[in-house]
Coordinates of C-alpha atoms (C1' of nucleotides) in Angstrom, one line a residue:
Chain A
M69 CA 18.1 0.1 -10.9
N70 CA 17.9 2.3 -7.8
A71 CA 16.1 5.2 -9.2
G72 CA 14.0 5.9 -6.2
R73 CA 11.9 2.8 -6.1
T74 CA 10.2 2.8 -2.8
A75 CA 9.5 5.7 -0.5
R76 CA 12.1 4.3 1.9
E77 CA 14.8 4.3 -0.8
R78 CA 14.1 7.8 -1.8
A79 CA 14.2 9.1 1.7
R80 CA 17.4 7.2 2.3
A81 CA 19.1 8.8 -0.8
E82 CA 17.9 12.2 0.2
L83 CA 19.1 12.0 3.8
T84 CA 22.5 10.6 2.6
E85 CA 22.9 13.7 0.5
E86 CA 21.8 15.9 3.4
I87 CA 24.5 14.4 5.6
K88 CA 27.1 15.0 3.0
T89 CA 26.0 18.6 2.6
A90 CA 26.2 19.2 6.3
A91 CA 29.6 17.5 6.4
R92 CA 30.9 19.7 3.6
Q93 CA 29.7 22.7 5.5
Q94 CA 31.5 21.6 8.6
L95 CA 34.5 20.7 6.5
A96 CA 34.7 24.3 5.1
T97 CA 34.7 25.8 8.6
V98 CA 36.6 23.4 10.9
G99 CA 38.7 21.4 8.5
A100 CA 39.0 17.7 7.7
E101 CA 40.4 16.1 10.7
A102 CA 38.1 18.0 13.0
L103 CA 35.1 16.8 11.2
S104 CA 32.7 15.4 13.9
L105 CA 29.9 13.0 13.3
R106 CA 28.1 14.3 16.4
A107 CA 28.3 17.8 15.2
I108 CA 26.8 16.8 11.8
S109 CA 24.0 14.9 13.5
R110 CA 23.3 17.8 15.8
E111 CA 23.0 20.1 12.7
L112 CA 20.5 17.7 11.2
G113 CA 18.6 17.3 14.4
M114 CA 19.2 13.6 14.6
V115 CA 21.2 11.5 17.0
S116 CA 24.8 10.5 16.2
S117 CA 24.2 6.8 16.1
A118 CA 21.6 7.3 13.4
L119 CA 24.4 8.4 11.0
Y120 CA 25.8 4.9 11.1
R121 CA 22.8 3.7 9.2
Y122 CA 24.1 5.7 6.3
F123 CA 27.8 5.6 6.7
A124 CA 29.5 2.7 8.4
S125 CA 32.2 4.9 9.8
R126 CA 33.8 8.3 9.8
D127 CA 36.2 7.0 7.2
E128 CA 33.4 6.0 4.9
L129 CA 32.0 9.5 5.1
L130 CA 35.4 10.9 4.4
T131 CA 35.7 8.6 1.4
A132 CA 32.4 9.9 0.0
L133 CA 33.6 13.5 0.5
I134 CA 36.9 12.7 -1.2
I135 CA 35.3 11.2 -4.2
D136 CA 32.9 14.1 -4.4
A137 CA 35.8 16.6 -4.2
Y138 CA 37.7 14.8 -7.0
D139 CA 34.7 14.9 -9.1
A140 CA 33.9 18.5 -8.4
L141 CA 37.5 19.5 -9.3
G142 CA 37.4 17.3 -12.4
A143 CA 34.1 18.8 -13.5
A144 CA 35.5 22.4 -12.9
A145 CA 38.6 21.6 -14.9
E146 CA 36.6 20.1 -17.8
A147 CA 34.3 23.1 -17.8
A148 CA 37.2 25.4 -18.5
P149 CA 36.6 27.5 -21.6
S150 CA 38.0 25.7 -24.6
G151 CA 38.6 28.0 -27.5
G152 CA 40.6 25.7 -29.6
D153 CA 44.0 27.3 -29.2
P154 CA 46.0 24.7 -27.2
V155 CA 48.1 27.2 -25.2
D156 CA 45.0 29.2 -24.2
D157 CA 43.1 26.0 -23.4
W158 CA 46.0 24.8 -21.3
I159 CA 46.1 28.0 -19.3
A160 CA 42.3 28.0 -18.9
V161 CA 42.5 24.5 -17.3
Y162 CA 45.2 25.7 -15.0
A163 CA 43.1 28.7 -14.0
A164 CA 39.9 26.6 -13.5
V165 CA 41.8 24.2 -11.2
R166 CA 43.2 27.1 -9.2
D167 CA 39.8 28.8 -9.0
W168 CA 38.2 25.7 -7.7
A169 CA 41.0 25.1 -5.2
R170 CA 40.8 28.6 -3.9
A171 CA 37.0 28.4 -3.7
N172 CA 37.1 25.1 -1.8
P173 CA 40.4 25.1 0.1
Q174 CA 39.3 22.5 2.7
E175 CA 38.1 20.1 0.0
Y176 CA 41.4 20.7 -1.8
A177 CA 43.3 19.9 1.3
L178 CA 41.2 16.8 1.7
I179 CA 42.4 15.3 -1.5
Y180 CA 45.9 16.9 -2.0
G181 CA 47.0 17.5 1.5
S182 CA 48.6 15.0 3.9
P183 CA 46.7 11.8 4.1
I184 CA 44.4 11.4 7.0
S185 CA 46.0 9.3 9.7
G186 CA 44.7 5.8 9.8
Y187 CA 42.7 6.4 6.7
Q188 CA 43.4 4.2 3.7
A189 CA 42.0 5.6 0.4
P190 CA 40.0 2.8 -1.3
Q191 CA 40.4 2.0 -5.0
T192 CA 37.2 3.8 -5.7
T193 CA 39.0 7.2 -5.5
V194 CA 41.6 6.6 -8.3
Q195 CA 39.2 7.0 -11.2
P196 CA 37.8 10.4 -10.1
A197 CA 41.4 11.4 -9.1
S198 CA 42.6 11.0 -12.6
R199 CA 40.2 13.3 -14.4
V200 CA 42.5 16.3 -14.3
P201 CA 45.6 14.5 -15.6
L202 CA 43.5 12.8 -18.2
L203 CA 42.2 16.1 -19.3
L204 CA 45.7 17.5 -19.7
L205 CA 46.7 14.4 -21.7
G206 CA 43.7 14.7 -24.0
L207 CA 44.6 18.3 -24.6
L208 CA 48.1 17.4 -25.6
Q209 CA 46.9 14.5 -27.8
R210 CA 44.6 16.9 -29.7
A211 CA 47.3 19.5 -29.9
Q212 CA 49.6 16.9 -31.4
A213 CA 47.0 16.0 -34.0
S214 CA 46.7 19.6 -35.0
G215 CA 50.5 20.1 -35.2
R216 CA 50.5 22.5 -32.2
L217 CA 52.7 20.2 -30.1
V218 CA 56.4 20.5 -30.9
T219 CA 58.5 18.1 -28.8
P220 CA 61.1 20.3 -27.1
P221 CA 64.5 19.4 -28.5
D222 CA 66.1 19.2 -25.0
A223 CA 63.4 16.9 -23.6
P224 CA 65.2 13.5 -22.9
S225 CA 63.4 10.4 -24.0
P226 CA 62.8 8.1 -21.1
S227 CA 64.7 4.9 -20.9
G228 CA 64.8 1.9 -18.6
A229 CA 62.2 1.7 -15.9
L230 CA 61.0 5.2 -16.6
A231 CA 60.2 4.3 -20.2
Q232 CA 58.3 1.3 -18.9
Q233 CA 56.2 3.4 -16.5
T234 CA 55.5 5.9 -19.3
E235 CA 53.8 3.1 -21.2
V236 CA 50.7 3.6 -19.1
L237 CA 50.5 7.1 -20.4
V238 CA 51.3 6.1 -23.9
A239 CA 48.2 4.0 -23.9
L240 CA 46.2 7.1 -23.0
A241 CA 47.7 9.5 -25.4
P242 CA 49.4 7.4 -28.1
D243 CA 50.5 10.2 -30.4
V244 CA 52.2 12.2 -27.7
P245 CA 56.0 11.4 -27.6
P246 CA 57.2 9.7 -24.4
A247 CA 59.6 12.6 -23.6
V248 CA 56.6 14.9 -23.5
L249 CA 54.6 12.5 -21.4
V250 CA 57.3 12.5 -18.7
R251 CA 57.3 16.3 -18.8
T252 CA 53.5 16.2 -18.4
V253 CA 53.9 14.4 -15.2
I254 CA 56.5 17.0 -14.1
V255 CA 54.2 19.9 -14.8
W256 CA 51.3 18.0 -13.2
T257 CA 53.3 17.8 -10.0
Q258 CA 54.3 21.4 -10.5
L259 CA 50.7 22.5 -10.8
F260 CA 49.6 21.0 -7.5
G261 CA 52.8 21.8 -5.7
M262 CA 52.3 25.4 -6.6
L263 CA 48.7 25.3 -5.6
S264 CA 49.5 23.6 -2.3
F265 CA 52.1 26.2 -1.5
E266 CA 49.7 29.0 -2.2
L267 CA 46.8 27.5 -0.3
F268 CA 48.9 26.2 2.6
G269 CA 50.7 29.5 3.1
Q270 CA 54.1 28.5 2.0
L271 CA 54.4 31.3 -0.5
V272 CA 53.7 34.0 2.1
G273 CA 56.5 36.5 1.9
S274 CA 57.5 35.8 -1.6
M275 CA 55.0 35.2 -4.3
D276 CA 51.8 36.0 -2.4
P277 CA 49.4 37.0 -3.9
A278 CA 50.2 34.4 -6.5
D279 CA 48.0 35.5 -9.4
E280 CA 50.8 36.8 -11.6
F281 CA 53.2 34.1 -10.6
F282 CA 50.5 31.4 -11.4
A283 CA 49.8 33.0 -14.8
S284 CA 53.5 33.0 -15.7
A285 CA 54.0 29.5 -14.5
S286 CA 51.0 28.2 -16.5
R287 CA 52.4 29.7 -19.6
Q288 CA 56.0 28.5 -19.0
M289 CA 54.7 25.0 -18.3
A290 CA 52.7 25.0 -21.5
A291 CA 55.9 25.8 -23.3
F292 CA 57.8 23.3 -21.3
V293 CA 55.6 20.4 -22.6
G294 CA 55.9 21.7 -26.1
L295 CA 52.6 23.5 -26.7
S296 CA 52.8 26.4 -29.1
Chain B
M210 CA 73.4 32.6 28.1
N211 CA 71.2 29.6 29.0
A212 CA 73.8 26.9 29.0
G213 CA 72.3 25.0 31.8
R214 CA 72.6 27.4 34.7
T215 CA 70.6 25.9 37.5
A216 CA 69.8 22.2 38.0
R217 CA 66.2 23.1 37.4
E218 CA 66.9 24.7 34.0
R219 CA 69.0 21.7 33.0
A220 CA 66.3 19.3 34.0
R221 CA 63.7 21.4 32.2
A222 CA 65.7 21.5 29.0
E223 CA 66.3 17.7 29.2
L224 CA 62.7 16.9 29.8
T225 CA 61.5 19.3 27.0
E226 CA 63.8 17.3 24.7
E227 CA 62.4 14.0 25.9
I228 CA 58.9 15.2 25.3
K229 CA 59.7 16.2 21.8
T230 CA 61.4 12.8 21.2
A231 CA 58.4 10.9 22.4
A232 CA 56.2 13.1 20.4
R233 CA 58.3 12.5 17.3
Q234 CA 58.0 8.8 17.9
Q235 CA 54.3 9.0 18.2
L236 CA 54.2 11.2 15.1
A237 CA 55.9 8.6 13.1
T238 CA 53.4 5.9 14.0
V239 CA 50.0 7.5 14.3
G240 CA 50.5 10.7 12.4
A241 CA 50.2 14.4 13.2
E242 CA 46.6 15.0 13.9
A243 CA 46.4 11.9 16.1
L244 CA 49.2 13.1 18.2
S245 CA 48.0 12.7 21.8
L246 CA 49.4 14.6 24.8
R247 CA 48.1 11.9 27.1
A248 CA 49.8 9.2 25.1
I249 CA 53.1 11.1 25.3
S250 CA 52.7 11.6 29.0
R251 CA 52.0 7.9 29.4
E252 CA 55.1 7.0 27.5
L253 CA 57.2 9.3 29.8
G254 CA 55.6 8.0 32.9
M255 CA 54.1 11.3 33.9
V256 CA 50.7 12.7 34.1
S257 CA 49.2 14.6 31.2
S258 CA 48.8 17.9 33.0
A259 CA 52.5 17.9 33.8
L260 CA 53.2 18.4 30.1
Y261 CA 51.5 21.8 30.2
R262 CA 54.5 23.0 32.3
Y263 CA 56.6 22.6 29.2
F264 CA 54.2 23.3 26.3
A265 CA 51.3 25.6 26.9
S266 CA 49.2 23.7 24.5
R267 CA 49.2 21.0 21.9
D268 CA 49.7 23.6 19.2
E269 CA 52.8 24.9 20.9
L270 CA 54.2 21.3 20.9
L271 CA 53.3 21.1 17.2
T272 CA 55.1 24.4 16.5
A273 CA 58.2 23.1 18.2
L274 CA 58.0 19.9 16.1
I275 CA 57.5 21.9 12.9
I276 CA 60.5 24.1 13.5
D277 CA 62.6 21.0 14.3
A278 CA 61.4 19.3 11.1
Y279 CA 62.2 22.4 9.0
D280 CA 65.6 22.5 10.6
A281 CA 66.3 18.8 10.1
L282 CA 65.3 19.1 6.4
G283 CA 67.4 22.2 6.0
A284 CA 70.4 20.5 7.6
A285 CA 69.9 17.4 5.4
A286 CA 69.8 19.5 2.3
E287 CA 72.8 21.6 3.3
A288 CA 74.7 18.4 4.0
A289 CA 74.2 17.2 0.4
P290 CA 77.6 16.4 -1.2
S291 CA 78.9 19.5 -3.0
G292 CA 81.5 18.6 -5.6
G293 CA 81.6 21.9 -7.3
D294 CA 79.8 21.1 -10.5
P295 CA 76.5 23.1 -10.2
V296 CA 74.3 20.5 -12.0
D297 CA 75.6 17.7 -9.8
D298 CA 75.2 19.8 -6.7
W299 CA 71.7 20.7 -7.7
I300 CA 70.8 17.1 -8.2
A301 CA 72.4 16.2 -4.9
V302 CA 70.3 18.7 -3.0
Y303 CA 67.2 17.3 -4.7
A304 CA 68.2 13.8 -3.7
A305 CA 69.0 14.8 -0.1
V306 CA 65.6 16.5 0.3
R307 CA 63.9 13.4 -1.1
D308 CA 65.9 11.1 1.1
W309 CA 65.0 13.0 4.2
A310 CA 61.3 13.2 3.2
R311 CA 61.1 9.5 2.6
A312 CA 62.9 8.7 5.8
N313 CA 60.6 11.1 7.8
P314 CA 57.3 11.0 6.0
Q315 CA 55.2 12.1 8.9
E316 CA 57.5 15.1 9.7
Y317 CA 57.4 15.9 6.0
A318 CA 53.6 15.8 6.1
L319 CA 53.7 18.0 9.2
I320 CA 55.4 20.8 7.3
Y321 CA 54.3 20.4 3.7
G322 CA 50.9 18.7 4.1
S323 CA 47.6 20.3 4.8
P324 CA 47.7 22.8 7.6
I325 CA 46.5 21.4 10.9
S326 CA 42.9 22.6 11.6
G327 CA 42.8 25.5 13.9
Y328 CA 46.5 25.8 14.0
Q329 CA 48.1 29.0 13.0
A330 CA 51.8 28.8 12.2
P331 CA 53.7 31.5 14.1
Q332 CA 56.3 33.8 12.5
T333 CA 59.0 31.7 14.1
T334 CA 58.6 29.0 11.5
V335 CA 59.4 31.1 8.4
Q336 CA 63.1 31.4 8.9
P337 CA 63.7 27.6 9.3
A338 CA 61.3 27.1 6.4
S339 CA 63.4 29.1 4.0
R340 CA 66.6 27.1 4.4
V341 CA 66.0 24.9 1.4
P342 CA 65.0 27.7 -1.0
L343 CA 67.9 29.8 0.3
L344 CA 70.2 26.9 -0.4
L345 CA 69.0 26.6 -4.0
L346 CA 69.4 30.4 -4.5
G347 CA 72.9 30.3 -3.1
L348 CA 73.8 27.5 -5.5
L349 CA 72.5 29.5 -8.5
Q350 CA 74.3 32.6 -7.3
R351 CA 77.6 30.7 -7.2
A352 CA 76.9 29.0 -10.5
Q353 CA 76.3 32.5 -12.0
A354 CA 79.6 33.7 -10.7
S355 CA 81.4 30.8 -12.3
G356 CA 79.6 31.2 -15.6
R357 CA 77.7 27.9 -15.3
L358 CA 74.3 29.6 -15.2
V359 CA 73.1 30.5 -18.7
T360 CA 69.8 32.3 -18.7
P361 CA 67.4 30.3 -20.9
P362 CA 66.5 32.3 -23.9
D363 CA 62.8 31.5 -23.6
A364 CA 62.6 32.5 -19.9
P365 CA 60.4 35.6 -19.8
S366 CA 61.5 38.5 -17.6
P367 CA 58.9 39.3 -14.9
S368 CA 57.0 42.5 -15.2
G369 CA 54.5 44.3 -13.1
A370 CA 53.6 42.9 -9.7
L371 CA 55.6 39.7 -10.4
A372 CA 58.7 41.8 -11.0
Q373 CA 58.1 43.5 -7.7
Q374 CA 57.7 40.3 -5.9
T375 CA 60.9 39.0 -7.4
E376 CA 62.8 41.9 -5.8
V377 CA 62.8 40.0 -2.5
L378 CA 64.7 37.2 -4.2
V379 CA 67.0 39.6 -6.1
A380 CA 68.1 40.9 -2.7
L381 CA 69.2 37.3 -1.8
A382 CA 70.8 36.4 -5.1
P383 CA 71.7 39.7 -6.8
D384 CA 73.6 38.2 -9.7
V385 CA 70.9 35.8 -10.8
P386 CA 68.6 37.3 -13.5
P387 CA 65.0 37.9 -12.4
A388 CA 63.7 35.5 -15.2
V389 CA 65.7 32.7 -13.5
L390 CA 64.5 33.7 -10.1
V391 CA 60.9 33.2 -11.2
R392 CA 61.8 29.8 -12.6
T393 CA 63.5 29.0 -9.3
V394 CA 60.2 29.4 -7.6
I395 CA 58.6 27.3 -10.2
V396 CA 61.0 24.4 -9.7
W397 CA 60.8 24.9 -6.0
T398 CA 57.1 24.3 -6.1
Q399 CA 57.7 21.4 -8.5
L400 CA 60.1 19.7 -6.2
F401 CA 57.7 19.7 -3.3
G402 CA 54.7 18.9 -5.4
M403 CA 56.5 15.9 -6.8
L404 CA 57.5 14.8 -3.3
S405 CA 54.1 15.3 -1.9
F406 CA 52.6 13.2 -4.7
E407 CA 55.1 10.5 -4.1
L408 CA 54.7 10.4 -0.4
F409 CA 50.9 10.9 -0.3
G410 CA 50.3 8.2 -2.8
Q411 CA 49.2 10.3 -5.7
L412 CA 51.7 8.7 -8.1
V413 CA 50.6 5.2 -7.4
G414 CA 49.7 3.6 -10.7
S415 CA 51.9 5.8 -12.9
M416 CA 55.4 6.8 -11.7
D417 CA 55.6 4.7 -8.6
P418 CA 58.3 3.8 -7.6
A419 CA 59.5 7.3 -8.4
D420 CA 63.3 7.0 -8.3
E421 CA 63.9 7.3 -12.1
F422 CA 61.2 9.9 -12.5
F423 CA 62.6 11.9 -9.7
A424 CA 66.1 11.7 -11.2
S425 CA 64.9 12.8 -14.6
A426 CA 62.9 15.6 -13.1
S427 CA 65.8 16.9 -11.1
R428 CA 68.0 17.0 -14.1
Q429 CA 65.4 18.7 -16.3
M430 CA 64.6 21.2 -13.6
A431 CA 68.3 22.1 -13.3
A432 CA 68.3 22.7 -17.1
F433 CA 65.1 24.7 -16.8
V434 CA 66.7 27.2 -14.4
G435 CA 69.7 27.4 -16.8
L436 CA 72.3 25.3 -15.0
S437 CA 74.8 23.7 -17.3
Chain C
dA171 C1' 70.8 31.0 56.4
dC172 C1' 66.3 31.5 55.8
dA173 C1' 61.7 33.1 54.2
dG174 C1' 59.1 34.0 50.2
dA175 C1' 58.4 33.1 45.4
dA176 C1' 58.3 30.4 41.6
dA177 C1' 58.1 26.0 39.4
dC178 C1' 56.8 21.4 39.6
dG179 C1' 54.1 16.6 39.3
dA180 C1' 49.9 14.4 40.7
dG181 C1' 45.1 13.9 40.5
dA182 C1' 40.3 15.0 39.8
dG183 C1' 37.2 16.8 36.7
dC184 C1' 34.9 19.1 32.4
dA185 C1' 33.2 18.9 27.9
dG186 C1' 33.9 16.9 23.9
dT187 C1' 35.0 12.8 20.5
dG188 C1' 34.1 8.0 17.5
dC189 C1' 31.9 4.1 18.0
dT190 C1' 29.0 0.0 19.9
dC191 C1' 25.0 -2.1 21.6
dT192 C1' 20.3 -2.6 22.9
dT193 C1' 15.6 -1.1 22.7
dG194 C1' 11.3 0.1 20.8
dA195 C1' 8.8 2.1 16.9
dC196 C1' 7.7 2.1 12.0
dA197 C1' 7.1 0.6 6.9
dG198 C1' 6.9 -3.0 3.3
dT199 C1' 5.4 -7.6 2.0
dG200 C1' 3.2 -12.1 2.5
Chain D
dC53 C1' -3.2 -9.5 10.0
dA54 C1' 1.4 -11.0 11.1
dC55 C1' 6.1 -11.1 9.9
dT56 C1' 10.5 -9.1 8.6
dG57 C1' 13.8 -5.9 8.0
dT58 C1' 14.9 -0.8 8.7
dC59 C1' 15.1 3.0 11.4
dA60 C1' 16.1 6.6 15.3
dA61 C1' 17.0 6.9 20.0
dG62 C1' 19.7 6.6 24.0
dA63 C1' 23.0 4.7 27.2
dG64 C1' 27.6 3.6 27.7
dC65 C1' 32.9 2.8 26.7
dA66 C1' 37.3 4.5 26.1
dC67 C1' 39.5 8.2 24.6
dT68 C1' 40.9 13.3 23.8
dG69 C1' 42.7 18.5 25.2
dC70 C1' 42.6 21.2 28.8
dT71 C1' 41.8 23.5 33.7
dC72 C1' 42.1 23.8 38.5
dT73 C1' 43.7 22.7 42.9
dC74 C1' 46.8 20.4 45.9
dG75 C1' 51.1 19.6 48.5
dT76 C1' 56.0 19.4 47.4
dT77 C1' 60.5 20.8 45.7
dT78 C1' 63.7 24.1 44.1
dC79 C1' 65.5 28.6 43.4
dT80 C1' 66.4 33.5 44.9
dG81 C1' 66.7 38.0 47.4
dT82 C1' 67.8 39.6 51.6

DNA sequence: ACAGAAACGAGAGCAGTGCTCTTGACAGTG
DNA sequence: CACTGTCAAGAGCACTGCTCTCGTTTCTGT
């Protein structure tokens, strides 16, 4: 539909991409909340008001960057080496997520740090945001099919409202037992809690550098959800 | 030593506290990075430059707020009801931390969200920051003494660099086995990952509201470190 | 008790920000 | 060719953190 019809449209798409690239560069150096439209326009040799032809506001630019970041992280996680062994695959996903986060700390902070004040994330971000959890769920679903997922005996089956909330995940991975699905959410939060602590400097003084701790946690979390 | 010697010193301490209170109010409404010295000064009926007599920079004010937030969270966690049963106490600490975070989301974001751009946390913050982990370690140490801590059989003992890093924790809780100490760091990161996801809106669409999920996770994490 | 030092609030000013509005130039279509 | 919509440019608004100077108040050493 919009595959570069007129010269105008092509130029517009190109410049939009250039703006995002410049914004990402500035993001990497000064951080998210210090991102300045004027600085971006200066970098591109244009005037600040011209940017508003491409992004209606600073928030809209941020939204585009957030979606791009989620997509980049999702792509990095999905590109993790998959050798077939569920535990190894699980650990590879963890490592890929960590590698991407360490390589793009500001973009990581953009999506998993504190929300930007006055900024409301639009619905458009939730689909790219769910790529990593979906990847983990798919991995568990396949492991279950191949008999490599053994529900831990001490994993309590959810009841009440928790069981109801788990239904959303059951629809995505129907063969994975609800008790494991709850644990999946637990380890999902653990993964990003661990990464945030490492990147935001909370581990300094204890588990920093975090390579070995991360490796141990990955493996223990794989066992925690029942992978073997 | 500095218990209000001269009138000047008393006035200074009072005004310093007033500034922080006004800053906290503004923090709660507009967020951390939108915190404006001019707005604070306006609120207090003084001129912006006068604030610089009390805080050398915006960063210094932020540091004071960060330390206060860590201390408030630490105090809230330490004030959790302690009935003697280790599992119940553990869950009570979790609940107290969550309650404080939900009651003070902006202050939570200030200390556990993305670091503020261009802001370097000084060494002064690490001691208040470690109150919650120290509390958990103390709980485990006491549970161990009363035989309520059973090292999980599948918890791997750390080796290599990880074992060395664990030494810091061994010094704090000498009776707790290293394997449990590593798991303590894991659950510590899980707790704040879970809280960040809840507060920053990452759970919307799955485990939100998170009350039951949080309760289940607290209990499962207590079991994960070996409490019984 | 009193002079000097230190601390203080007020105000002006600098360089920067996001964003709006108007103006004039250009490209695409009839 | 003329019309229409898109574009970059620039001025301007209200705001920010921060610095400097000013006259005043408060503390302190003698």
